[in-house]
mmCIF file of C-alpha atoms and ligand atoms in Angstrom:
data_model
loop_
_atom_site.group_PDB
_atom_site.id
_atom_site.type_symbol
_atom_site.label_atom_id
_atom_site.label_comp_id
_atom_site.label_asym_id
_atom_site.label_seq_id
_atom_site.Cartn_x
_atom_site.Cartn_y
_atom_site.Cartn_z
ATOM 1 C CA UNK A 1 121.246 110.214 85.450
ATOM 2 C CA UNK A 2 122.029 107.493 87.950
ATOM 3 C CA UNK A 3 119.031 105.955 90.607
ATOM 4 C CA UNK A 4 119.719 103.883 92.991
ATOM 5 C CA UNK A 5 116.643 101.261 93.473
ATOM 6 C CA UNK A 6 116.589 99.761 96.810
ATOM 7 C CA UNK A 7 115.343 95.936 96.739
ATOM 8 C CA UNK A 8 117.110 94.103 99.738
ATOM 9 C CA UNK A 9 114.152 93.469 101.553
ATOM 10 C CA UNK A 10 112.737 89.797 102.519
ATOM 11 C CA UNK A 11 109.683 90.155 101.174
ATOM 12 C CA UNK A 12 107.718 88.425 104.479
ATOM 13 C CA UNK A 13 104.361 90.334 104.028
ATOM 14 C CA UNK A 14 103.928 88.507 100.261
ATOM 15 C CA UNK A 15 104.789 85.153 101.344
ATOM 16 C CA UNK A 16 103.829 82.540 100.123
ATOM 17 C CA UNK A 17 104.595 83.960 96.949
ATOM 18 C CA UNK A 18 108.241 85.055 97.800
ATOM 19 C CA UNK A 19 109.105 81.178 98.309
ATOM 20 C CA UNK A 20 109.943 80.482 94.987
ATOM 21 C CA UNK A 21 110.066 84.192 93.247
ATOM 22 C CA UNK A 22 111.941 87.542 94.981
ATOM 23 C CA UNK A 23 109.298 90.108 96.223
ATOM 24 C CA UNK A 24 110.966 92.808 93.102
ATOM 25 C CA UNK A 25 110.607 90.023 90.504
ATOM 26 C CA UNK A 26 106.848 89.228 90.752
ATOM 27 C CA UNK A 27 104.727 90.085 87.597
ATOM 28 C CA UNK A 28 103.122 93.135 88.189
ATOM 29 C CA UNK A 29 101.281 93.631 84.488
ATOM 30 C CA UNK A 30 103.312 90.986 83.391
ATOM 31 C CA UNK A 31 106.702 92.676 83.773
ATOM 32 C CA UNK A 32 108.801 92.025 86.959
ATOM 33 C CA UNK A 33 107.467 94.649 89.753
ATOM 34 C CA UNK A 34 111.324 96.074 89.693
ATOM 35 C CA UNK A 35 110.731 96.686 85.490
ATOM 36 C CA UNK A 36 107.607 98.297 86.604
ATOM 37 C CA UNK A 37 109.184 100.797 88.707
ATOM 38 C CA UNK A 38 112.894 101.333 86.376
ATOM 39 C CA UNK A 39 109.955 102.246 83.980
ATOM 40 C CA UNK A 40 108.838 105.359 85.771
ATOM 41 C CA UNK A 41 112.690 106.201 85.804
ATOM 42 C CA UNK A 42 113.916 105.865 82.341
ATOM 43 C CA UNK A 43 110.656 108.085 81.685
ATOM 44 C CA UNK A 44 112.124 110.887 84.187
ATOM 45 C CA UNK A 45 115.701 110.998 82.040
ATOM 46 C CA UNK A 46 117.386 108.037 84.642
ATOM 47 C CA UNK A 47 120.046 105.810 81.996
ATOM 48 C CA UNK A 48 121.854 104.068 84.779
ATOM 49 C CA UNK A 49 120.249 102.072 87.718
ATOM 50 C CA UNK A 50 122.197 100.228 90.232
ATOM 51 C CA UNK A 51 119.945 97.504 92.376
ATOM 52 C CA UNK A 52 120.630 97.558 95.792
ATOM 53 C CA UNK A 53 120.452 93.679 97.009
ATOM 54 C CA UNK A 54 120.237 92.265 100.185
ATOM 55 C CA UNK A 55 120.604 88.475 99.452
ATOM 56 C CA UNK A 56 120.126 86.551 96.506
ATOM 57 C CA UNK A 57 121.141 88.260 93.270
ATOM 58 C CA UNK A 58 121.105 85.063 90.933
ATOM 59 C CA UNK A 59 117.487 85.517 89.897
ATOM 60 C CA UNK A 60 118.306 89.117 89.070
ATOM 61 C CA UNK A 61 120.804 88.160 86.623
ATOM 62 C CA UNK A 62 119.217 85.473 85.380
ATOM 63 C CA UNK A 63 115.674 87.629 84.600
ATOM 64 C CA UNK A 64 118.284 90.365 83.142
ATOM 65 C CA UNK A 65 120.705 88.245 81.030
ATOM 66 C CA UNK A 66 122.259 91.479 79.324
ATOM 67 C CA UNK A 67 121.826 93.331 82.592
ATOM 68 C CA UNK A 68 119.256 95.884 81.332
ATOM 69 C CA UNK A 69 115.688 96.579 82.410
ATOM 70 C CA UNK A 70 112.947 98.694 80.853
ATOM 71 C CA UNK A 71 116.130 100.389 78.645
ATOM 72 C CA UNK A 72 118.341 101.198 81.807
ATOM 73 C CA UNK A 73 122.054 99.963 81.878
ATOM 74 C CA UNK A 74 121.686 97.970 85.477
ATOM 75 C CA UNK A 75 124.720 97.121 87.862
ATOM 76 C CA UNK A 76 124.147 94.834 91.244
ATOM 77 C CA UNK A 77 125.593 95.762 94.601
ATOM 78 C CA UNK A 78 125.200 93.349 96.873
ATOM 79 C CA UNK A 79 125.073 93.822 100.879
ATOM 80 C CA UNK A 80 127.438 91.607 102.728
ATOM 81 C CA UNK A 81 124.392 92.024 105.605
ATOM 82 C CA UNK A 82 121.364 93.775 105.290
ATOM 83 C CA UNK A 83 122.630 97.771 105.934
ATOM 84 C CA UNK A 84 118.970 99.080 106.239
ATOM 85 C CA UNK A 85 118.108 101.718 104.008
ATOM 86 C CA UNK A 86 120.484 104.122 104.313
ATOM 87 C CA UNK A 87 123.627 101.995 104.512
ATOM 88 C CA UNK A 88 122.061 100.269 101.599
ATOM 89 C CA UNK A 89 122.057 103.749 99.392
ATOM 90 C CA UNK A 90 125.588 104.150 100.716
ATOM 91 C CA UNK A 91 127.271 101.377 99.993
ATOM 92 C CA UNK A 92 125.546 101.043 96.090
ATOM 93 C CA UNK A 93 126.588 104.511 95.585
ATOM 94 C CA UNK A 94 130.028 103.848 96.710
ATOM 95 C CA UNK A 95 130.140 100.463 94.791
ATOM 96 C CA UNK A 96 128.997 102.264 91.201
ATOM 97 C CA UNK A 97 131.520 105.359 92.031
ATOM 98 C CA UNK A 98 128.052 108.035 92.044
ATOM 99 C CA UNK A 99 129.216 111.262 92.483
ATOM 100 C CA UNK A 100 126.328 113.641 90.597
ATOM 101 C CA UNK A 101 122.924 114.280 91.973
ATOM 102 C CA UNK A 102 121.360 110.993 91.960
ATOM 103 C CA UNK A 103 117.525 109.205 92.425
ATOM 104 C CA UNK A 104 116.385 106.875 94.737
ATOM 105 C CA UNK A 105 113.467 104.762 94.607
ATOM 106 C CA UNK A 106 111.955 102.341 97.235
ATOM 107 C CA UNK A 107 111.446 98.657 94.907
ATOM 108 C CA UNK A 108 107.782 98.151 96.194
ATOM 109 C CA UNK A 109 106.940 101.729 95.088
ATOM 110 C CA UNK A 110 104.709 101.746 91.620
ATOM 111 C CA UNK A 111 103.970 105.274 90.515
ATOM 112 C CA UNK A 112 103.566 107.514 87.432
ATOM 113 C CA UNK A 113 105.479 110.348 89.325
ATOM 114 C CA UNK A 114 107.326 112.728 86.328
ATOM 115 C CA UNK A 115 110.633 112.570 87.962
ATOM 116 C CA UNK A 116 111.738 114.814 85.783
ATOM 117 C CA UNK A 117 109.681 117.291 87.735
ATOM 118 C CA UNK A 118 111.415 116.023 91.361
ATOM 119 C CA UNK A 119 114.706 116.356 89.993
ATOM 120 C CA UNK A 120 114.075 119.925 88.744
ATOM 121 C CA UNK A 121 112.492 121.035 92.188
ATOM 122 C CA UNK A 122 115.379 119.794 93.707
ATOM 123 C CA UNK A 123 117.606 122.092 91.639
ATOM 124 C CA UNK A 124 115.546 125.302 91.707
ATOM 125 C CA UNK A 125 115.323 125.397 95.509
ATOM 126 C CA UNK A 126 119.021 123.858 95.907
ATOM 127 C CA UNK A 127 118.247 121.238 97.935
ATOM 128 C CA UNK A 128 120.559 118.256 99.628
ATOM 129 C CA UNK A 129 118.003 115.862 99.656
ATOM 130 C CA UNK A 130 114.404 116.261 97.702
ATOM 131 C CA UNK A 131 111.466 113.667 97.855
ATOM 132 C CA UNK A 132 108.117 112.825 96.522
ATOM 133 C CA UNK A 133 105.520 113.405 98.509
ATOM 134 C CA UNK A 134 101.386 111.816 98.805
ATOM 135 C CA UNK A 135 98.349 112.290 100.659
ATOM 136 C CA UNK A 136 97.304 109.174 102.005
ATOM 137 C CA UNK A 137 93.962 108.642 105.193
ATOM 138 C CA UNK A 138 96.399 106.967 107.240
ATOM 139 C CA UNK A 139 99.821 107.433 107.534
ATOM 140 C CA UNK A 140 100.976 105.614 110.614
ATOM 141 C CA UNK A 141 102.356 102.605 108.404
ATOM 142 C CA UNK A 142 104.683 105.363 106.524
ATOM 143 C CA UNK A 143 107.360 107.861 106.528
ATOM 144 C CA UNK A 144 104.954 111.409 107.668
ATOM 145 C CA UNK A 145 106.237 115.133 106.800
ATOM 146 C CA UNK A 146 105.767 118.044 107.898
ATOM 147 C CA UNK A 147 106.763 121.003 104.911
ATOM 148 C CA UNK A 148 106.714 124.881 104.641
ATOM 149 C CA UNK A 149 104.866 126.393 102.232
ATOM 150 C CA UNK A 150 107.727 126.328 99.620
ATOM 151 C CA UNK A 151 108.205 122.317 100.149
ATOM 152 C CA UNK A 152 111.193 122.682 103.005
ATOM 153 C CA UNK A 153 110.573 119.639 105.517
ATOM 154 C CA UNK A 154 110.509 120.468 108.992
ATOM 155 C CA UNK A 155 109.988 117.508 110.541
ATOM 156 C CA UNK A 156 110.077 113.592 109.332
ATOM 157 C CA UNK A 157 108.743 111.167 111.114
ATOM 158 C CA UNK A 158 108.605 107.075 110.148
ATOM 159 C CA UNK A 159 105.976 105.509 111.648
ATOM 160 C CA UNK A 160 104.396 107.586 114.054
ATOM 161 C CA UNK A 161 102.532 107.239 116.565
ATOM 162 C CA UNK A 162 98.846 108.276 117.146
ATOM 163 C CA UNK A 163 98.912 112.075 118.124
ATOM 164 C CA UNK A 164 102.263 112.348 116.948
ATOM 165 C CA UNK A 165 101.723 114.796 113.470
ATOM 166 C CA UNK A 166 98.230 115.874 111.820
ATOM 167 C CA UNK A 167 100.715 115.916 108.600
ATOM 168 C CA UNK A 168 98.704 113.420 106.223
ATOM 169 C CA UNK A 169 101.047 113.480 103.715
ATOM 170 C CA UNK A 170 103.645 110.972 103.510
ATOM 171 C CA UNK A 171 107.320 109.843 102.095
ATOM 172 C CA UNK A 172 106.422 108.395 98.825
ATOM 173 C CA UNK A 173 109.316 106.161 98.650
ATOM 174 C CA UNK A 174 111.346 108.550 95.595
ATOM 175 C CA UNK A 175 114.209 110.997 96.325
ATOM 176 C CA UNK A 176 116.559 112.627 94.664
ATOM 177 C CA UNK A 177 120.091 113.250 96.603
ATOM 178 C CA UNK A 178 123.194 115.012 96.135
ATOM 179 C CA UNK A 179 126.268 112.805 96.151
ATOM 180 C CA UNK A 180 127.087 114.199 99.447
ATOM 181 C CA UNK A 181 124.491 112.615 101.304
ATOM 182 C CA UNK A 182 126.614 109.621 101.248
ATOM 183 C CA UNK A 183 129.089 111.146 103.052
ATOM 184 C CA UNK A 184 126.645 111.356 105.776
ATOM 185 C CA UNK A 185 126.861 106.946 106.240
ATOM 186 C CA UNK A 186 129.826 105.615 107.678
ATOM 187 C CA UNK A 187 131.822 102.847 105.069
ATOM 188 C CA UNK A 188 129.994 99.869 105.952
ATOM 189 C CA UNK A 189 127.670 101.141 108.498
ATOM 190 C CA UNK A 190 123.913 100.152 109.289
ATOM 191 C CA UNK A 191 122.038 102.917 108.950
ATOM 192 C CA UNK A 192 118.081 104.176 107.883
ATOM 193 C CA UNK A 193 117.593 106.547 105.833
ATOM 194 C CA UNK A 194 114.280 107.826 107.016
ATOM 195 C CA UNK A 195 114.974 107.556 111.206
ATOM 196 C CA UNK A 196 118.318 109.198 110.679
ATOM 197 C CA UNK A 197 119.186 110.784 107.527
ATOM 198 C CA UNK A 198 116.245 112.434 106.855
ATOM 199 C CA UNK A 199 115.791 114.122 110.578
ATOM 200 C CA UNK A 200 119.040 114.909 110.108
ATOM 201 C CA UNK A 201 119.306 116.600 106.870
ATOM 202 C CA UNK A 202 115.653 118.285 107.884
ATOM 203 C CA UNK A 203 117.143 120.095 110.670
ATOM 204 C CA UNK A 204 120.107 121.769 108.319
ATOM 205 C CA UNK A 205 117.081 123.054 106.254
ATOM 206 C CA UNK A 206 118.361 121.478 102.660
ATOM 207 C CA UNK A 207 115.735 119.174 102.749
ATOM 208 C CA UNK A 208 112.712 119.613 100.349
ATOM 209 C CA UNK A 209 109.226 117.779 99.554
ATOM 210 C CA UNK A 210 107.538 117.745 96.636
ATOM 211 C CA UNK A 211 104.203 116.678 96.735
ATOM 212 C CA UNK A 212 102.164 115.239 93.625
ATOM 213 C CA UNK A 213 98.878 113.545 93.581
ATOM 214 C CA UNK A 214 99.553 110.776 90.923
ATOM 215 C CA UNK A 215 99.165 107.611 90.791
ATOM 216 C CA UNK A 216 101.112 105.556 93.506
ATOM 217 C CA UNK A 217 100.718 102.372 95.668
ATOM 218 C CA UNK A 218 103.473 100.652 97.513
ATOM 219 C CA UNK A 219 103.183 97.220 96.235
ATOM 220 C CA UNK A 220 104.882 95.295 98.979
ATOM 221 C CA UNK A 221 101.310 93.877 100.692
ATOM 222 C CA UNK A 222 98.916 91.091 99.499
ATOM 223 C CA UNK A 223 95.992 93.615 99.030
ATOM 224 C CA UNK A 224 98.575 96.100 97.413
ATOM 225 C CA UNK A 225 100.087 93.850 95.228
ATOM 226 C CA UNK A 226 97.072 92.397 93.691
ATOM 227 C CA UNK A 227 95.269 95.859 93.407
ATOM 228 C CA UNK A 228 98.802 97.368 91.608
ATOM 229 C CA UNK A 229 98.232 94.347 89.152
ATOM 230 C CA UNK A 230 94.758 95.309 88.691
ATOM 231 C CA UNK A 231 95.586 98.920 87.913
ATOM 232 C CA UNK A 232 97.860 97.799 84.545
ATOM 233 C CA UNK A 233 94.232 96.445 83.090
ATOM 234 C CA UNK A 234 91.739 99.224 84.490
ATOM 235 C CA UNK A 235 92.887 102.404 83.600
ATOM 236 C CA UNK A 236 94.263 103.949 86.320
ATOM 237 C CA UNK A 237 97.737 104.107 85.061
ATOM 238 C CA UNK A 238 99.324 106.213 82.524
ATOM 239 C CA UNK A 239 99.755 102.753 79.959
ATOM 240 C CA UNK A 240 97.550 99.566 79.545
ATOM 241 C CA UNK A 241 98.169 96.356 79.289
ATOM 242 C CA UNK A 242 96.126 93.212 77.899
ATOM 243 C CA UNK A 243 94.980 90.975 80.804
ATOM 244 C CA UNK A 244 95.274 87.842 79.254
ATOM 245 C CA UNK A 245 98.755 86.723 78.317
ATOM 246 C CA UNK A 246 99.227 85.111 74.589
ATOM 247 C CA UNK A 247 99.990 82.025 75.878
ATOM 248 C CA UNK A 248 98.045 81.301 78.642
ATOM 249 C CA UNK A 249 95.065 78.612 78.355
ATOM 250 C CA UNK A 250 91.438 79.955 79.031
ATOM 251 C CA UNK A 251 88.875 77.480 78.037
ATOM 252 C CA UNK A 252 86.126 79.029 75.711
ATOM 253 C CA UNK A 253 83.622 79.599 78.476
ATOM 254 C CA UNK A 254 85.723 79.977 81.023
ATOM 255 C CA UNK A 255 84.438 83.285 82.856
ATOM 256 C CA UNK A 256 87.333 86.458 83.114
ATOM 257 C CA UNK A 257 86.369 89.450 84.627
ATOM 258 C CA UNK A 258 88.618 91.976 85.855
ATOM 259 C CA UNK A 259 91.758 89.747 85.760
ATOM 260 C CA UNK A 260 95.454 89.171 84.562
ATOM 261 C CA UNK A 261 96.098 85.970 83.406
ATOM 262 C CA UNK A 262 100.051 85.404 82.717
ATOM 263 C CA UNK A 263 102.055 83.444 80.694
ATOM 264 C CA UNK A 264 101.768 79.671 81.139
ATOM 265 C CA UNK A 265 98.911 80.154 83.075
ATOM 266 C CA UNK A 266 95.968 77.458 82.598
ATOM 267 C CA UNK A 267 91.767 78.038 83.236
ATOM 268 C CA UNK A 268 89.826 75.082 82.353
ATOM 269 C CA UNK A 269 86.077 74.996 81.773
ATOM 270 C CA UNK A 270 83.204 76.515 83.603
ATOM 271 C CA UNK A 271 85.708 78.188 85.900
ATOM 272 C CA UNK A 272 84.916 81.642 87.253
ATOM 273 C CA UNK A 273 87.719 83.917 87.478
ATOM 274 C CA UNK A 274 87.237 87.515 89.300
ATOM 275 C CA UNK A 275 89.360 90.599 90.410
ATOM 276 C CA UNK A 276 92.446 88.091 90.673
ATOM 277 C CA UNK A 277 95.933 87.164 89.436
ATOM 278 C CA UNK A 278 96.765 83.971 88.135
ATOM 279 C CA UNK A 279 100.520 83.818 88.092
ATOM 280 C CA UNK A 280 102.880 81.983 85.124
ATOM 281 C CA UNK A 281 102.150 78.510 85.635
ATOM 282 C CA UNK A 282 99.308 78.577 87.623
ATOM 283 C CA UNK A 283 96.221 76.389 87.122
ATOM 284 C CA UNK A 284 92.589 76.588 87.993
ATOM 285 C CA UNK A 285 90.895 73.364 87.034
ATOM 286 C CA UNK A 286 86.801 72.969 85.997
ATOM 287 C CA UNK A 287 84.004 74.799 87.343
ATOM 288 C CA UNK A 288 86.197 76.515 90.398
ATOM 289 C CA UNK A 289 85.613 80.449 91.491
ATOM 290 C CA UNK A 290 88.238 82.420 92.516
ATOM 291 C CA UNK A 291 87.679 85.985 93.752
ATOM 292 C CA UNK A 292 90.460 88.399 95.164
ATOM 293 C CA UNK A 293 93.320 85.770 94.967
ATOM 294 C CA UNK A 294 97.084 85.733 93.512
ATOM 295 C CA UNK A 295 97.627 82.350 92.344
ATOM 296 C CA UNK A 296 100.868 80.714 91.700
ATOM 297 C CA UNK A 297 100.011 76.805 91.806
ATOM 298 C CA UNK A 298 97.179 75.222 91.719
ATOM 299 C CA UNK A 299 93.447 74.672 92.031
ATOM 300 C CA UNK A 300 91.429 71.208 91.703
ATOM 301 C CA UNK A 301 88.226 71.221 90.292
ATOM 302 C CA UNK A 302 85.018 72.442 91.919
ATOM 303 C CA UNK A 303 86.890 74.852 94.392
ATOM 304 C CA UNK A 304 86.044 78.186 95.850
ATOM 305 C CA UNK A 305 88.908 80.963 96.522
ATOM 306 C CA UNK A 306 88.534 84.330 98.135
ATOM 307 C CA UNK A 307 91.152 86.536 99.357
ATOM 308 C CA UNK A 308 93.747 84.417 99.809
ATOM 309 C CA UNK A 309 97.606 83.937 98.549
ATOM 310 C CA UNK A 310 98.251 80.292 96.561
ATOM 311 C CA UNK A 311 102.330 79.887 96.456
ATOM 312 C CA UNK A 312 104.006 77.499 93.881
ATOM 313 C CA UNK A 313 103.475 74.634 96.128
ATOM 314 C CA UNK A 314 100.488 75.604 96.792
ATOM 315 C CA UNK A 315 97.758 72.580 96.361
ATOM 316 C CA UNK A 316 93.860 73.894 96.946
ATOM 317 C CA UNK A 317 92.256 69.979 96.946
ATOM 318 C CA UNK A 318 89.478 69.569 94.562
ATOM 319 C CA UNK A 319 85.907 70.720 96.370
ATOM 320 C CA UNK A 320 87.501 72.826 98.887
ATOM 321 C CA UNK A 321 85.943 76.197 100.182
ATOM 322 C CA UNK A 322 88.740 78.476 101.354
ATOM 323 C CA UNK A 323 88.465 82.326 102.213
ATOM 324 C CA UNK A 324 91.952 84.596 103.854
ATOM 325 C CA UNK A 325 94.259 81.567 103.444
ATOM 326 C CA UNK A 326 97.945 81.733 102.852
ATOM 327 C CA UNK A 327 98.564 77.927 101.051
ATOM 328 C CA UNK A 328 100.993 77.162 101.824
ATOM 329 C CA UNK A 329 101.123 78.313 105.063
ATOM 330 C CA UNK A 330 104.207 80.420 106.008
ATOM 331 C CA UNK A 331 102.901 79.983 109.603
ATOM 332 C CA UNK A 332 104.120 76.343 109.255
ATOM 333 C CA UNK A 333 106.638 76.406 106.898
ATOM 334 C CA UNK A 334 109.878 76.388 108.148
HETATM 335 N N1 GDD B 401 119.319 96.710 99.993
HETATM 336 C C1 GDD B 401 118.523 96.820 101.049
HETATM 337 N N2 GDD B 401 119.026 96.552 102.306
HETATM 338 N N3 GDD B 401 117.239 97.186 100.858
HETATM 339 C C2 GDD B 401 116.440 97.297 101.951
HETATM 340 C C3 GDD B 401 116.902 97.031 103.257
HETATM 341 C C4 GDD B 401 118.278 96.632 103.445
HETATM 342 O O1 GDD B 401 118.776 96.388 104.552
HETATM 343 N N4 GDD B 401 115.853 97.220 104.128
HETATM 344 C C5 GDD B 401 114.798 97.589 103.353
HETATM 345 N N5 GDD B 401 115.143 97.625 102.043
HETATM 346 C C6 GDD B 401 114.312 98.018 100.898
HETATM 347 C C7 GDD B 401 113.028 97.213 100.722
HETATM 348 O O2 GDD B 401 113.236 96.107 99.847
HETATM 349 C C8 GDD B 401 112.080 98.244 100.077
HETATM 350 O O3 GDD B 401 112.236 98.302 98.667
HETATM 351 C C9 GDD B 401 112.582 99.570 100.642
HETATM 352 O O4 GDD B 401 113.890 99.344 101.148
HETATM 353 C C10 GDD B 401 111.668 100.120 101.752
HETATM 354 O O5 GDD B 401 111.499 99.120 102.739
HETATM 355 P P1 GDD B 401 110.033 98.638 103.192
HETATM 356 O O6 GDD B 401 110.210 97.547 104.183
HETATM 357 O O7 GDD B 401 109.157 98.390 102.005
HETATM 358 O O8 GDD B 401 109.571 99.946 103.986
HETATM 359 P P2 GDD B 401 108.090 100.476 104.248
HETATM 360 O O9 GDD B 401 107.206 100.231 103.073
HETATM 361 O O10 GDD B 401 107.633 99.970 105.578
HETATM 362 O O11 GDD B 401 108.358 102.075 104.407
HETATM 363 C C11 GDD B 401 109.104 102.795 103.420
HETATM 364 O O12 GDD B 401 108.280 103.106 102.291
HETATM 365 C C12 GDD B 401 107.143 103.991 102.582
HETATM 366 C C13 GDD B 401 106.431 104.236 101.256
HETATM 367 O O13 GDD B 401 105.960 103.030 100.735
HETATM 368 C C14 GDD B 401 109.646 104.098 104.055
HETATM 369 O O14 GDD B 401 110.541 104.682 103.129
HETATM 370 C C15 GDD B 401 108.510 105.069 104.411
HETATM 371 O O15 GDD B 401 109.052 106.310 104.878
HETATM 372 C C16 GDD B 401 107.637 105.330 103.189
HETATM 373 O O16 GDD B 401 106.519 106.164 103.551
HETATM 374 MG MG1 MG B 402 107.331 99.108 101.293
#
């Protein structure tokens, strides 16, 4: 089975971390966030996965040398302008000649949804367009749905407004489609997938929901994509990985608590790291505490970091308290 995986996006809210690295290559458990979720597909019976790109495909290739990931055969379509989600669909679909029932994931979307499950719900009730489904407190930063009792969708709304639905449950970022969705996108037009496309296919009554209360986090934030990091250590996903990668450097009594520490990455003595990320290549020099933080460059001696983003030119200055800080700064980097 095909999937198109939809990874075009700028990646603004995880800057300054998206300087250097695209938002679908960061490490999430030490694999690139995009392995993470072509993972979650290959498990579901998906073989071929074409990227949708907005800009940039070089690191792609470069991080997939024999252009496959987590066991998929993977092909690049690349936007001549961003299309928005449902051009983007479109226009990969057209470029890697798709014409069966198909998947379609969201890149920021980390889950241990059986697919296998969505795709056979989609074929028992004959849908057009089928998608994953989770309950989440508040939905106004997602795609909301309304369903039947047997999963048809009566109503999609992105981003509502307050008052708008009492639905909780929410797009989960997976669908499956059949080919003839894409006839529904003009050749080259700009188009979303969940302002248009969905309403649209909703009110012909093929469309159908599944929901599934598994694990799922959309890792696109700086809260989100620490926590989704997290999650590969602590048990709250189906697999486990070891926090501390083989070759990073963590001094003997250096303190490591609820951490990943990547490839390359260096922690020198006394320091205290907790509930963070250091990043390949990163270094935390003597007796500094960092809490909460993703780090990507690098930390002087005697420093303490909470809740805050360091890029690969990022430079915390030896002695230095810091506490929600972006470093560097996307506010001031042009
Ligand atoms: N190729 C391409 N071109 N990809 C794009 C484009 C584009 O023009 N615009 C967005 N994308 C990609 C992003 O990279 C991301 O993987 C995906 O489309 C969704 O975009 P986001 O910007 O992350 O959307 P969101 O998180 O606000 O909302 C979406 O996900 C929610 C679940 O996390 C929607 O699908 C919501 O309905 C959904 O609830
Ligand atoms: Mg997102």
């Amino acid at each position: 089975m095909h999937a198109v995986v939809l990874v075009g996006g700028f990646g603004t809210r995880l800057r300054p971390l998206t300087y250097s690295i695209p938002k679908p290559l960061l490490p999430v458990g030490h694999v690139p966030l995009v392995e993470r979720a072509i993972e979650t597909l290959v498990a579901g019976g998906v073989t071929e996965v074409t990227l949708a790109l907005g800009f940039k495909p070089e690191p792609f290739m470069e991080r997939f040398p024999d252009s496959t990931c987590a066991g998929a055969q993977l092909h690049y379509a690349v936007e001549p302008e961003p299309l928005d989600t449902a051009g983007a669909i479109a226009f990969a679909a057209r470029h890697s000649g798709i014409n069966e029932t198909f998947v379609v994931a969201n890149g920021d979307v980390l889950t241990d949804l059986n697919v296998a499950d969505l795709v056979a719900f989609h074929r028992e009730r004959g849908a057009q367009a089928t998608i994953h489904l989770i309950p989440v407190d508040d939905p106004s930063q997602y795609g909301v749905v309304e369903t039947e009792v047997d999963g048809r969708v009566t109503r999609f709304v992105e981003k509502p407004q307050p008052g708008d639905t009492t639905s909780r449950m929410i797009n989960a970022g997976t669908y499956v489609l059949e080919p003839n969705v894409i006839d529904l996108v003009p050749v080259g037009a700009r188009m979303s997938v969940e302002r248009e496309v969905f309403p649209a296919i909703a009110a012909t009554g093929r469309m159908y929901a599944m929901p599934a209360d598994v694990y799922w986090i959309d890792a696109g934030r700086a809260d989100t994509y620490l926590q989704a990091n997290l999650d590969t250590i602590n048990g709250n996903r189906r697999f486990k990985v070891p926090p501390v990668a083989e070759s990073a450097t963590v001094a003997p009594d250096a303190l490591i608590e609820n951490s990943i520490i990547c490839a390359g990455a260096t922690v020198e003595f006394g320091a205290k790291i907790t509930n963070s990320v250091l990043l390949p290549g990163s270094y935390v020099a003597t007796q500094s505490v960092v809490n909460q933080t993703t780090v990507m460059g690098r930390i002087d001696p005697c420093c303490k970091v909470a809740n805050s983003m360091i890029g690969a030119d990022g430079v915390v200055q030896a002695g230095s308290q810091i506490v929600d800080a972006l470093i560097p700064d996307p506010a001031k980097v042009s």
